[in-house]
PDB file of N, CA and C in Angstrom:
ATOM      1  N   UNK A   1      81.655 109.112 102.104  1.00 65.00           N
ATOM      2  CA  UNK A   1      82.896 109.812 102.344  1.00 65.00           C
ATOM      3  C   UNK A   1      83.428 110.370 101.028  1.00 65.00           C
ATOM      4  N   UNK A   2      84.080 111.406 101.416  1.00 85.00           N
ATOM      5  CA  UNK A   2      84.740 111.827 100.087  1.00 85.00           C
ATOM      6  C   UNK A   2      85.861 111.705  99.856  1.00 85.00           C
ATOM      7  N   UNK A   3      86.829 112.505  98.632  1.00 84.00           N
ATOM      8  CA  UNK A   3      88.049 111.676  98.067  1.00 84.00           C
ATOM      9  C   UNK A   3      88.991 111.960  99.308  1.00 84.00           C
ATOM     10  N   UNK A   4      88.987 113.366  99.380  1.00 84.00           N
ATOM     11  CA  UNK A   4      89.728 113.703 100.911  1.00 84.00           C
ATOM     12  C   UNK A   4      89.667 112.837 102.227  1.00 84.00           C
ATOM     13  N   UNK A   5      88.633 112.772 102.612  1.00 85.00           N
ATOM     14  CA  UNK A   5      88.015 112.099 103.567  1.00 85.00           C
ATOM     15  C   UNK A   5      89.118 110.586 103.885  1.00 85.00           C
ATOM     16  N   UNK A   6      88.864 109.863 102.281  1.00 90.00           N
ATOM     17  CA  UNK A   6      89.392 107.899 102.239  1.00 90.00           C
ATOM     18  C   UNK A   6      90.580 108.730 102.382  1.00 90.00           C
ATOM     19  N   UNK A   7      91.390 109.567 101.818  1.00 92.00           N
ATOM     20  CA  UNK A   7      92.972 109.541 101.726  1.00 92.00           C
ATOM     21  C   UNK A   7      93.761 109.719 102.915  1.00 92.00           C
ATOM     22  N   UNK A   8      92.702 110.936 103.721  1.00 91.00           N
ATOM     23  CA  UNK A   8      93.461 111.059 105.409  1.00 91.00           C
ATOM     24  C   UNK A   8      93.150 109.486 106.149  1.00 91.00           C
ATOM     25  N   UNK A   9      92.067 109.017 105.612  1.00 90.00           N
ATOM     26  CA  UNK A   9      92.018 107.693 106.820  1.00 90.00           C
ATOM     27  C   UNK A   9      92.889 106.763 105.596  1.00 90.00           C
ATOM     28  N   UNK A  10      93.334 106.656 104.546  1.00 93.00           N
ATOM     29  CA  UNK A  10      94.609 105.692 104.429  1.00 93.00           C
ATOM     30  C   UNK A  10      95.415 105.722 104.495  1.00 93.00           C
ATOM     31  N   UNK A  11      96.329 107.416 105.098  1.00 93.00           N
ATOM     32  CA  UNK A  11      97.293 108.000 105.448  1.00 93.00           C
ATOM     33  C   UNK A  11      97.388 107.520 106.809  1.00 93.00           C
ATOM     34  N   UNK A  12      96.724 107.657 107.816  1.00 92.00           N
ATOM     35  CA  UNK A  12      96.358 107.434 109.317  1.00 92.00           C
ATOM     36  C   UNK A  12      96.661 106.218 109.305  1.00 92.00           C
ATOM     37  N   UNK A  13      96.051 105.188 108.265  1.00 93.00           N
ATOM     38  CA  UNK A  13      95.853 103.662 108.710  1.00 93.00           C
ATOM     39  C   UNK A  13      97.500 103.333 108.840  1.00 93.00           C
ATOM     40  N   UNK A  14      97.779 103.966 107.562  1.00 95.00           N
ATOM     41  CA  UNK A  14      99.221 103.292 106.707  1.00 95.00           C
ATOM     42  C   UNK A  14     100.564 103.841 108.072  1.00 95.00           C
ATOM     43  N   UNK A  15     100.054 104.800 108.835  1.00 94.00           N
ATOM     44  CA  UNK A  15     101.116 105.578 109.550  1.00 94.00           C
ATOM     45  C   UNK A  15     100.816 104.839 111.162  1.00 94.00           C
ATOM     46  N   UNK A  16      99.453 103.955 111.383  1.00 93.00           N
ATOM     47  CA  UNK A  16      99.544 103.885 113.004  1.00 93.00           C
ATOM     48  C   UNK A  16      99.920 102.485 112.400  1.00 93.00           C
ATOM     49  N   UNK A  17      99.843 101.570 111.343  1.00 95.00           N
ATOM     50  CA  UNK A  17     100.375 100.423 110.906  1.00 95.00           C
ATOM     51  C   UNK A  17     101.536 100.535 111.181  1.00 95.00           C
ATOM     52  N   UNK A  18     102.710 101.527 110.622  1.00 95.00           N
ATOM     53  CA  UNK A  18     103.879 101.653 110.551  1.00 95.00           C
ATOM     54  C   UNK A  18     104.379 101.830 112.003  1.00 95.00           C
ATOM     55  N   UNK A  19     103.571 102.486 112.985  1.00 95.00           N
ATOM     56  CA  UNK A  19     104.222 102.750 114.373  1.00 95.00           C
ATOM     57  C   UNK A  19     104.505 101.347 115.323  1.00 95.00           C
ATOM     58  N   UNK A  20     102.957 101.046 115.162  1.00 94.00           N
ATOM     59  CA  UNK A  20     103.015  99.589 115.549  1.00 94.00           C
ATOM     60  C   UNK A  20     103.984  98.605 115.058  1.00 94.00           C
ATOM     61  N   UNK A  21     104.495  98.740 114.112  1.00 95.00           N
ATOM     62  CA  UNK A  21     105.347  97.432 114.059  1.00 95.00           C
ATOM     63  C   UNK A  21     106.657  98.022 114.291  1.00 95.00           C
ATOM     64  N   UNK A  22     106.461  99.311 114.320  1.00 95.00           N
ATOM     65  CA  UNK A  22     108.096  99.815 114.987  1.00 95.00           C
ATOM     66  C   UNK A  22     108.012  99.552 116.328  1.00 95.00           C
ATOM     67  N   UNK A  23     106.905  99.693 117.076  1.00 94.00           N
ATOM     68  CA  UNK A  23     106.961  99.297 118.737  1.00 94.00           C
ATOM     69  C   UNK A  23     106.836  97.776 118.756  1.00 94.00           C
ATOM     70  N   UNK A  24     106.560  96.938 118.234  1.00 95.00           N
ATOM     71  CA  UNK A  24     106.822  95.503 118.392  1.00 95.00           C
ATOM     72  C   UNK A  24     108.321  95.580 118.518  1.00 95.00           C
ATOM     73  N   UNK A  25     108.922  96.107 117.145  1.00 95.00           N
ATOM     74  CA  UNK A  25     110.188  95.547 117.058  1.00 95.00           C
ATOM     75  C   UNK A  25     111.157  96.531 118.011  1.00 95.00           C
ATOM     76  N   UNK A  26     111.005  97.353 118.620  1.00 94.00           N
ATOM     77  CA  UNK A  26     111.292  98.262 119.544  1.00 94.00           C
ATOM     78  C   UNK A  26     111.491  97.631 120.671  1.00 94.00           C
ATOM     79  N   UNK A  27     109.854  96.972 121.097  1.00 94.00           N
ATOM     80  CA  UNK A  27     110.061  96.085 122.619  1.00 94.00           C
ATOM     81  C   UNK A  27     110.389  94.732 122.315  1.00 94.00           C
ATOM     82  N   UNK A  28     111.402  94.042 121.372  1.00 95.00           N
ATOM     83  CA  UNK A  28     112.332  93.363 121.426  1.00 95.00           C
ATOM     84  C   UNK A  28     111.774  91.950 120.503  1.00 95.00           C
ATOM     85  N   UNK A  29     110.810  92.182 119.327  1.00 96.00           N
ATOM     86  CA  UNK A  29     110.075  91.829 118.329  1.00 96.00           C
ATOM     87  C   UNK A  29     110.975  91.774 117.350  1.00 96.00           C
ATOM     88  N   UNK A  30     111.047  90.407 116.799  1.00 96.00           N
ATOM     89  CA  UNK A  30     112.177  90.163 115.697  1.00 96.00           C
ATOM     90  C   UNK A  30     111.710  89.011 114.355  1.00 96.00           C
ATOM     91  N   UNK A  31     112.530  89.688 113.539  1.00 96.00           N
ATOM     92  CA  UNK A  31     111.765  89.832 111.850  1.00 96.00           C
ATOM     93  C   UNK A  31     113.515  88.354 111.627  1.00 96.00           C
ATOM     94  N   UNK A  32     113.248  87.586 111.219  1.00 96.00           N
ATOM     95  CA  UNK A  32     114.475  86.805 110.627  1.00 96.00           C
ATOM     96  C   UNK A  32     113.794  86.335 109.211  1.00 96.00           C
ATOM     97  N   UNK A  33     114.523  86.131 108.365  1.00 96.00           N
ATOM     98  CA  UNK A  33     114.528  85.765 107.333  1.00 96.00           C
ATOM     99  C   UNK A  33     115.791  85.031 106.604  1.00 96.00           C
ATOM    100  N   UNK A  34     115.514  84.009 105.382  1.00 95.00           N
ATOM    101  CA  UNK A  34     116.436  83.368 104.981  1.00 95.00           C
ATOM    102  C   UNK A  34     116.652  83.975 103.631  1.00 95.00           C
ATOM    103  N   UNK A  35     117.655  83.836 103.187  1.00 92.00           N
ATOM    104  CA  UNK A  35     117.776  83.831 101.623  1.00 92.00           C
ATOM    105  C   UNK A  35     117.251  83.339 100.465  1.00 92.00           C
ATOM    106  N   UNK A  36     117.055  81.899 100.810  1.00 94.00           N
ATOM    107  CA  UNK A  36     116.699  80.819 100.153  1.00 94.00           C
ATOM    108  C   UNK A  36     116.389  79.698 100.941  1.00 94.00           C
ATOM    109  N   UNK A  37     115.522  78.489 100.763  1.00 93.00           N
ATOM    110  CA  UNK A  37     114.850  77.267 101.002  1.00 93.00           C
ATOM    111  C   UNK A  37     116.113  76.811 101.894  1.00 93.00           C
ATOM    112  N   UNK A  38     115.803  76.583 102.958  1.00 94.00           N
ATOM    113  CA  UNK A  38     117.173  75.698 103.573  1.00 94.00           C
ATOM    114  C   UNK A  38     118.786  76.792 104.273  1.00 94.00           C
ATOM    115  N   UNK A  39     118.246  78.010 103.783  1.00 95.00           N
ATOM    116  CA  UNK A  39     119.389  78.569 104.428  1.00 95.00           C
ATOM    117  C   UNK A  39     119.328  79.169 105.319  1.00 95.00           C
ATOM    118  N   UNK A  40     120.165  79.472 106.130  1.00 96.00           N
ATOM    119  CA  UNK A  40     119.973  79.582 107.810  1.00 96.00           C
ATOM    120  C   UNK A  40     119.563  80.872 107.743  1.00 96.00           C
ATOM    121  N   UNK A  41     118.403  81.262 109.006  1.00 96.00           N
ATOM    122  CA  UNK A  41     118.131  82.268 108.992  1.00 96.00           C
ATOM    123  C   UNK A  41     118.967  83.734 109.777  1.00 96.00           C
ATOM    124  N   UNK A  42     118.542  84.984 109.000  1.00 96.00           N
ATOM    125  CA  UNK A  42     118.874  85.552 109.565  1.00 96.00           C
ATOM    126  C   UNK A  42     118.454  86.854 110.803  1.00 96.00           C
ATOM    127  N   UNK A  43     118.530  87.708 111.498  1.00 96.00           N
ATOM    128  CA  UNK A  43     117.735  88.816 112.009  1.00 96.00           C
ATOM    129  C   UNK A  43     118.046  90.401 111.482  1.00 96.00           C
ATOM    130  N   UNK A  44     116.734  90.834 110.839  1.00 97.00           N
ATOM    131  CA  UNK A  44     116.955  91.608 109.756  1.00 97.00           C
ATOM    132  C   UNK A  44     116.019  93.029 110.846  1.00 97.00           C
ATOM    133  N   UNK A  45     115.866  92.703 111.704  1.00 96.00           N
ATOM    134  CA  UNK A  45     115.125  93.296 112.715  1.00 96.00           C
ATOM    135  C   UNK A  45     115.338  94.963 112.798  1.00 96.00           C
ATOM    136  N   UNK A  46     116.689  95.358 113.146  1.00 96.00           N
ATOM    137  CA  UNK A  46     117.236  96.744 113.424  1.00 96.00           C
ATOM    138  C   UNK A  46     117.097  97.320 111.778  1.00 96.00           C
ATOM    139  N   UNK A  47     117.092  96.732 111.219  1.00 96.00           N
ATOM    140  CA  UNK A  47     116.750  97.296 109.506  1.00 96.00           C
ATOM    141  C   UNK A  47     115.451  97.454 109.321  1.00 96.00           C
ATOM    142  N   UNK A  48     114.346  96.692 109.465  1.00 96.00           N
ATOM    143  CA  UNK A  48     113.184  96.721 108.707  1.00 96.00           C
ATOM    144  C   UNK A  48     112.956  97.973 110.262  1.00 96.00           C
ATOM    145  N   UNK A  49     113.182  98.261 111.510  1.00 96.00           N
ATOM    146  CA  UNK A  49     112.723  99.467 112.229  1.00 96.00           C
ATOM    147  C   UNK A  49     113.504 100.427 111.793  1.00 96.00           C
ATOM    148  N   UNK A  50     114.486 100.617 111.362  1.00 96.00           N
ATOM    149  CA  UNK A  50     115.179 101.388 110.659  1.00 96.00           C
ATOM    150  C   UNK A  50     114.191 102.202 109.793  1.00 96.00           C
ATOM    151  N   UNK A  51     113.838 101.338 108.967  1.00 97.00           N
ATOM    152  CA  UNK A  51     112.642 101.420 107.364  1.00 97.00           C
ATOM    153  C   UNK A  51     111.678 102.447 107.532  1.00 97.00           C
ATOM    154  N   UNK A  52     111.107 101.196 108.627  1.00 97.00           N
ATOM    155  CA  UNK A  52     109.876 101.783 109.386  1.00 97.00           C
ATOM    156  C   UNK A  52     109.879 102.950 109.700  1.00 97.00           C
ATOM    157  N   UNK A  53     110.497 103.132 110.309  1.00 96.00           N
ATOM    158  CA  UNK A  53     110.630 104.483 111.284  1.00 96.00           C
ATOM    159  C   UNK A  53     111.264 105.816 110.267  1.00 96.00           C
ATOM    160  N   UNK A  54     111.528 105.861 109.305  1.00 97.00           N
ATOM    161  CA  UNK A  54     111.282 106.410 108.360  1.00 97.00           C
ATOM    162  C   UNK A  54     110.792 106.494 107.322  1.00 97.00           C
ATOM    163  N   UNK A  55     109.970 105.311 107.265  1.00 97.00           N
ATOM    164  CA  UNK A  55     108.340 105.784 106.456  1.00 97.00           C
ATOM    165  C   UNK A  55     107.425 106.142 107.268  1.00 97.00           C
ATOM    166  N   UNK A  56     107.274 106.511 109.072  1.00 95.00           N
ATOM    167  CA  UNK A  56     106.791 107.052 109.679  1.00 95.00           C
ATOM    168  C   UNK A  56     106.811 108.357 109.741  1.00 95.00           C
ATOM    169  N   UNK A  57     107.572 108.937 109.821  1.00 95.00           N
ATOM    170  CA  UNK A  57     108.307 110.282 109.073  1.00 95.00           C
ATOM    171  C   UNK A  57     107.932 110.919 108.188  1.00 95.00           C
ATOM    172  N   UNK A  58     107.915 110.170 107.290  1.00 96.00           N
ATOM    173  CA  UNK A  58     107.513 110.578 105.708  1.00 96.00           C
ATOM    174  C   UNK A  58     105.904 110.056 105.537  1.00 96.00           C
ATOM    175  N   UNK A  59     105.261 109.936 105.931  1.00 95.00           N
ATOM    176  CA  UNK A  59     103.938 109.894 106.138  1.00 95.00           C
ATOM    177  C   UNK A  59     103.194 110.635 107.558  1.00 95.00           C
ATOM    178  N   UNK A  60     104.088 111.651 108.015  1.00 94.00           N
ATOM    179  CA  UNK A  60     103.417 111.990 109.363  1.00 94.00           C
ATOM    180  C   UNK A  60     103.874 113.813 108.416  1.00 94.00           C
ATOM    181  N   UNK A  61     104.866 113.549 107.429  1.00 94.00           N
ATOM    182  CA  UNK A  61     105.083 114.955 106.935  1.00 94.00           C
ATOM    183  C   UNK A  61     103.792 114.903 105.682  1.00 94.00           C
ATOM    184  N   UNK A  62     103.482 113.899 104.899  1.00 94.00           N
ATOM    185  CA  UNK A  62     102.515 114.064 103.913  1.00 94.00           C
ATOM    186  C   UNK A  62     101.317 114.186 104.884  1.00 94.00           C
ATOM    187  N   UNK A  63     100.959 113.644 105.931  1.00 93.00           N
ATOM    188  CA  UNK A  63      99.571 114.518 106.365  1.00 93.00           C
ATOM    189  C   UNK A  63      99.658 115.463 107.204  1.00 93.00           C
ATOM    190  N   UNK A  64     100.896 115.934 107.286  1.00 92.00           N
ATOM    191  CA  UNK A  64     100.874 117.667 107.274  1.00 92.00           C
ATOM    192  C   UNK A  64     100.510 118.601 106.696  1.00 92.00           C
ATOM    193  N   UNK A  65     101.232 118.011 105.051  1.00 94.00           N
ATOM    194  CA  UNK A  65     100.545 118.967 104.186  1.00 94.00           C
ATOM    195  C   UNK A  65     100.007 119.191 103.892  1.00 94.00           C
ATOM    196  N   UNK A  66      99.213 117.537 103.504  1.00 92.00           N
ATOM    197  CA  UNK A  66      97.627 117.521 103.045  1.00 92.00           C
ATOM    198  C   UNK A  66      97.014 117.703 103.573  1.00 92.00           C
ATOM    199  N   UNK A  67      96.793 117.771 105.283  1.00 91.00           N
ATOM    200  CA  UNK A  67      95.815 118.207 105.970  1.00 91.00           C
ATOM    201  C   UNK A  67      96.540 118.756 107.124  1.00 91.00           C
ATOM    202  N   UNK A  68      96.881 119.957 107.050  1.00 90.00           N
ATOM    203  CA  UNK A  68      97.317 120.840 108.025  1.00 90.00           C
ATOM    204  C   UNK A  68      96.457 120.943 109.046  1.00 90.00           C
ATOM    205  N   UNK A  69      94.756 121.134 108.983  1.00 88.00           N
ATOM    206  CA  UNK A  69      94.099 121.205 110.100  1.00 88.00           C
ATOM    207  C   UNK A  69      93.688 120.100 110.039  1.00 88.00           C
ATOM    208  N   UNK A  70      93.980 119.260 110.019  1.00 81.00           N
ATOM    209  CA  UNK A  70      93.665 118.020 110.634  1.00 81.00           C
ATOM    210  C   UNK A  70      94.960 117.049 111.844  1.00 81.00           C
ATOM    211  N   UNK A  71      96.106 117.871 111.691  1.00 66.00           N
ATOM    212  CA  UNK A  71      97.571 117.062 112.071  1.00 66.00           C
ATOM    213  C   UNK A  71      97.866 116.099 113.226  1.00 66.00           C
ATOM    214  N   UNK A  72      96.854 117.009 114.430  1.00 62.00           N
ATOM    215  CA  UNK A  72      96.417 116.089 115.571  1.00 62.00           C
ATOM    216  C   UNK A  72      95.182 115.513 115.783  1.00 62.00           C
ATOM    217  N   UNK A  73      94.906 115.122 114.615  1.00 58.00           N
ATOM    218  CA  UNK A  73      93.290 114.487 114.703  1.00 58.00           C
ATOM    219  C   UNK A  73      93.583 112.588 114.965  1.00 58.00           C
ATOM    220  N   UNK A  74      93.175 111.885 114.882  1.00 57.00           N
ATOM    221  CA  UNK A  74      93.458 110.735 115.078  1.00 57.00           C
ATOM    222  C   UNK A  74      92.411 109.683 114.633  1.00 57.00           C
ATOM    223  N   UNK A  75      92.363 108.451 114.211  1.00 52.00           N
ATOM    224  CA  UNK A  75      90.835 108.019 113.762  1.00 52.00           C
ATOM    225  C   UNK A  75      91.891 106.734 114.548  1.00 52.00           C
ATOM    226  N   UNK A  76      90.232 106.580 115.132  1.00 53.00           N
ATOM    227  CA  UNK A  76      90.343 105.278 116.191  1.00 53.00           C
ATOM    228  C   UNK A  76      89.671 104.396 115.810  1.00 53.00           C
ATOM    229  N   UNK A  77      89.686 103.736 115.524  1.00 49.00           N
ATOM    230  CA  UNK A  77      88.696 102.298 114.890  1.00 49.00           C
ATOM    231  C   UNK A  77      88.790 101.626 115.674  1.00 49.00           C
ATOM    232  N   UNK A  78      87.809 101.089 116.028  1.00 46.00           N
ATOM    233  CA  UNK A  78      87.610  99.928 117.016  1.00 46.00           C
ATOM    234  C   UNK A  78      87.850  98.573 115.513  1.00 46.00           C
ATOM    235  N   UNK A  79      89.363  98.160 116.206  1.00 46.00           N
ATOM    236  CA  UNK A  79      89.138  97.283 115.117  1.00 46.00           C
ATOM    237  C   UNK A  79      88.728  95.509 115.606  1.00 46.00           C
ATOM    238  N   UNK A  80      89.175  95.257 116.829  1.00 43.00           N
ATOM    239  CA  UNK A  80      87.781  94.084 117.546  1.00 43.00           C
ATOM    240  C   UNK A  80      87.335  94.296 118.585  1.00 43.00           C
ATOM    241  N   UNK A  81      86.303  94.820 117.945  1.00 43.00           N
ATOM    242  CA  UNK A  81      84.677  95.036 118.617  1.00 43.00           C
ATOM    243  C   UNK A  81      83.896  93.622 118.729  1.00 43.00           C
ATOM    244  N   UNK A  82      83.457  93.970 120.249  1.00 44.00           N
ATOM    245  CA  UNK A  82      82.779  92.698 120.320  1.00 44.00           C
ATOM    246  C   UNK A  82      81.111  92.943 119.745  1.00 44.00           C
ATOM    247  N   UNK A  83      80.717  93.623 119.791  1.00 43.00           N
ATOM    248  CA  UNK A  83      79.946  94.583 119.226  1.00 43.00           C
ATOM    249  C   UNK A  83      79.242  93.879 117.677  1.00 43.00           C
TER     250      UNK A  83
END
C-alpha cells in the first residue's frame, strides 16, 4: 500500500471508531468517571458524544479534501472473521 492508500484507511478507521461510540452512547451507553480514588462517580456521557460527534465532522471534512473521489467509498474490514 501506499502513503495515500494507509492515510484514507486511518482516516476511515479513526471516523467509523468515532461513529460507533457516538451510537453506543446515543442508544443510551454511558461513560462515568471519578475525579480521584474514592470519589463518587460521575456521567460525563452527553459530553464525550458531544466530542465525538464533532471529531466526526472534522474527520468526514478532512477526507473530503484529501480524497474527494474517494468520499463515499467505505473500507469494510471484517474485523471477526471466523475465517
Amino acid at each position: 500500500m501506499n502513503a495515500d492508500e494507509n492515510r484514507y484507511i486511518e482516516i476511515t478507521t479513526r471516523l467509523r471508531s468515532a461513529q460507533s461510540f457516538c451510537e453506543f452512547l446515543a442508544h443510551g451507553g454511558t461513560v462515568r468517571v471519578a475525579q480521584s480514588d474514592g470519589a463518587p462517580f460521575h456521567d460525563v456521557s452527553h459530553r464525550l458524544l458531544q466530542q465525538h460527534r464533532l471529531e466526526v465532522e472534522a474527520l468526514k471534512r478532512a477526507r473530503r479534501q484529501l480524497f474527494p473521489d474517494r468520499v463515499d467509498d467505505d473500507i469494510n474490514p471484517c474485523l471477526y472473521s471466523l475465517n
